[in-house]
Amino acid sequence: MKQHEVGLLAAKHWFNDLRSSETRLLIIATLLAALSMSMISSFSDRLSRTMHYRASELIAGDVTLYSTRELSSNYISYAESLGLETTTALGFSTMAFANDQLQLVRVRSVQANYPLKGYNQVADGFYGDENTKSELLAASPEPGTVWAEERILQKLNINLGDTIEVGNAVFKVTRILQQDADRSGSLFSPFGRMLMAYDDVPSTGVVNQGSRIFYKQYYTGNESQLSNFVDWLKPQLNKADRLAGIEESQNNVGNALQKAQQYLSLASLISVLLAAVAIALCAKRYSERHYNTAALLRCLGASSAQVRNLFMYKLIFTAILGAVIGAILGFVLHFILLQTVADILPKDLMPARALPVLISLVCAALVLILIALAPILNLNQVSPVRVLRRELAPQSVKANVFFVLAVGIMLALAYLLSGSIMLSVVFVVGLAVLLLVYGVLSSLLLKGLVKVQDKLPKVLRVGLTQLDRHQYYARSQVAAFAFIFTSVALIWLVRGDLFDDWQQQVPKDTPNHFAINILPEKKAEFAQALQDKGLATSDFYPMVRGRLTHINAVNVNEIYPEDEGPNALKRELNLTWSTTLTKDEAIEAGDWFDATSVSENAISVESELARRLNLNLGDSITFNIAGSDIVTKVKNFRSVKWENFRPNFYVVFADGVLNDFHHTYINSFYLPPSESRWLIDMNQQFKAITIIEIEQILKQVREILAQTSVAVEAILALVLVCAMVLMFATLLSTLSLRKHEAALYRTFGASEGMIRGRIRSEYITLALVASVLAIASFEVISLALYVFIFDVSWRAHFSLWLGIPALALASILISGFWANRDVLKASPRQLLQDIS
Amino acid sequence: MIKVENLCKSLSLGEQTLNILTDVNLNVTAGETLAIVGKSGSGKSTLLSLLAGLDQATSGHIYIQDKDLSAMDEDGRAAMRKQHVGFVFQNFQLLPHLSALDNVMLPLELSGESQAKRVAIDWLTKVGLGERLDHQPNQLSGGEQQRVAIARAFACSPDILFADEPTGNLDEHTGEMIEDLLFDLNAQLNTTLVLVTHDETLAQRCQRQVHLLDGKLIEHQNDTQSRSN
Ligand SMILES: Nc1ncnc2c1ncn2[C@@H]1O[C@H](COP(=O)(O)OP(=O)(O)O)[C@@H](O)[C@H]1O
Ligand SMILES: [Mg+2]
């Protein structure tokens, strides 16, 4: 018989096999693995490409180089020779003059092709005015014109279309700048920002006057061009230069998205793992059901190579069918997923690609083939004598090689889905070990329970006897169920925590304005103005600027030579004092200030900074404030929620230490957009105070969080479907055994009720034992996840200690009785017929 | 056709050794029909599996058409079976998801027969199942399943047919019909038949009977009609 004839024969047999539940389940499990991968990777491929694009929009290019020294034009010419697109900007602070009033402004002068990526958000009127339309422009001001932030116009009391003097030149203000395409400037600068044409700078004459200048170059291009360029550029940079790619542009939106992406990939990884375990169980059962076929084929004269090839072909057909349907379905579903969240997704989403679908297809097929290979290869070890003596089972093929291979492919998959080596290794190796540990632990647990069964309630006693009788199946069932419930609990938990995290980040009344530079003597008046307007405001936080100079009397320049220390050491810090913690702060170590704190100059340090500076409680830290040194003592470490859109500080002093230094106040408040005209009066009334509007940023954050939440819900549903399939695979794997037993019981005269009772006892016991394992491993894994990956503090989840057993009991009993409905209804004769 | 010399089969079950067959000698000539009779557990199936090359002897030799089975490896014996041997089993051994036709075609396909389908249809018609080609085993009665198995066994025109309790799973009436069919076809094709049974009346239909007792073969020189036929 020739090879292609074996293939044809295999095709014919496989077609007939499609009627059997093992083959169907194998196909469904493969299909789900492919579907999950294809849907999530297509979805997140587009989302992450879009987000990547969006993130590069936030810095107006893919890579930027910022410096306080003049940047060589060689950089530009080399970048362009590599095919990169470039643009150059010059920034400086200067006085703007209009209407007999002066105002300090920050100017960014840009070339005509600025921004390379992203948009300047501009408006044709004041914020909140009825007719004001804002738009996104991938353009920069014409020569002779400037775009200025609203607060500049308000301070100078001018309107759009009026002129403004900068140095020797006069410019017409043609648009209100709401957001500069390059967001890298400090949000909390007291001075408004202005965009100007690059070629207009010389005419102002201000750049020669020794004002502080920064130089910036922007580059875009494809990844290899960029990395070539960065490799070439890096050695030439000095301390004054700061090279930034989009990876470095960390902000709260970026954080939330990153977490959501990690979550999505984690969840799809878990769904693939669930499918893989289902495959493993089905493959084993498939193989056992085909011992006879293999023996008969051998008996009829097929060589062992032919038997192997026949089953290999069938396996490949199964893999292809499941993977192709799954990958295509996943691709279709990703469109539906996108459709349902279309309103909150960026309009200019990157187009779909075939690549993730193809990769998913190949991977799912490989997962099936590698996992099912060992049991299938077992089939050509079947002795032909089995046709005469049914009980002869083949010796197991050494599965280690395939196990390693399967772990390898899962690793590759994990990397593909998460893009993080760390996450992949932790997950795949962790879960592989976990499954083995489950196997061992479940048999120990069952053995232990059998020993003390006299003390257990009757249900468990009957169940245990039943499980003890089929130890192998009992072990694998407990392990599979524990795995299911651990996975579902993990996905559930992480989802909840993400949502909480996001909800807390931007609650409805999140302040959308900051007021800074409030002098102590104006504080009461300003507070009164806010109160008269009926606005909810935060506390007023005092603010003193100071530089951290010594730690335990050692100069920080000696501790961190070569400018290597944390950023906090390189600039002046905003220091404050307080008698209480805010609700988003918590003491991590030490105690909050007490009566003696003032006398010992006690301070509270943000815990992350403390860690980076290697601080201990009781260390002395010296600050230089307005020329004089003040030595302080670290009283406690404090966690801070940086993303809460409220003023936050690295260092808080005990009330009374700093009060005599020059200080101003900062506060935040919520002003409904419709009321924003009022800001013009405020800006006029409080000339020195700077009011910063962050409504646009909040809106953006809310939109992105909403869109990610939907994606997170969708993947949860997918994980649940995979868990159900694994559950059925597990239950089906013992079905023939159960039929056999039921038949025997029935012939001995057992009633249907009695068989039902036995099955119920067995499932209740299974559910409880699996729950115990699931809870234990869930807590261990969540601890590892929180500490090492999501970087969140951990506590035990007592609600799930009840939730998991409840879920386990309900789901196992319901699906168990459903899977066993034939067993319960059938007559003993039917059952015996089914078995043979 | 078949020659057995000093055949022994023993199994080691943990510490103990179980001697199933000891020093069996046997000669079967071409075209002969032979019944191996013995009580349940006497080693009949074991002997059959050795004769058919399904299993390996502990010692001794089996020659099928002068070729030494013990000198062959598993695949060699499989090739020998494909060429020379057909089987009928007590529990039919049909593949559950295949139709009657596909079951009969299976050995033909394995031996590379280009006319597999035509030959299989012919044989199914011969055994009276020409109308049931597309039926699956679970849609057929026991007797019908055994007919399919017989069609499958003869389809490759084997030189030797091995049958292990072919009527063991059937009621008396159906059993007799199957016996008739088996012996009719056997006579038509002049196939060598080795039949294992505990049923003396069935054994009587063979030209020669041998008895297995405590792992030893005892030849019965039959006084009945058989030999002279
Ligand atoms: N693989 C085996 N393992 C254990 N015992 C076996 C094995 N093969 C055969 N036997 C034993 O050898 C004896 C003969 O079996 P068998 O050939 O099936 O007898 P028969 O077909 O005559 O009923 C029986 O006692 C059986 O239990
Ligand atoms: Mg027998």
Coordinates of C-alpha atoms and ligand atoms in Angstrom, one line a residue, chain A residues 388-389, chain B residues 39-46 90 164-165 196, ligand 2:
Chain A
L388 CA -8.3 -12.0 20.8
R389 CA -7.6 -10.7 24.3
Chain B
K39 CA -12.1 -26.2 27.7
S40 CA -12.2 -22.5 28.3
G41 CA -8.8 -21.4 29.4
S42 CA -7.0 -24.4 28.0
G43 CA -4.9 -22.2 25.7
K44 CA -6.8 -22.4 22.4
S45 CA -6.7 -18.7 21.6
T46 CA -3.1 -18.6 22.6
Q90 CA -15.9 -14.5 18.3
D164 CA -11.7 -18.3 17.0
E165 CA -15.1 -19.4 18.4
V196 CA -10.9 -23.0 17.6
Ligands
MG2 MG -10.4 -18.2 23.7

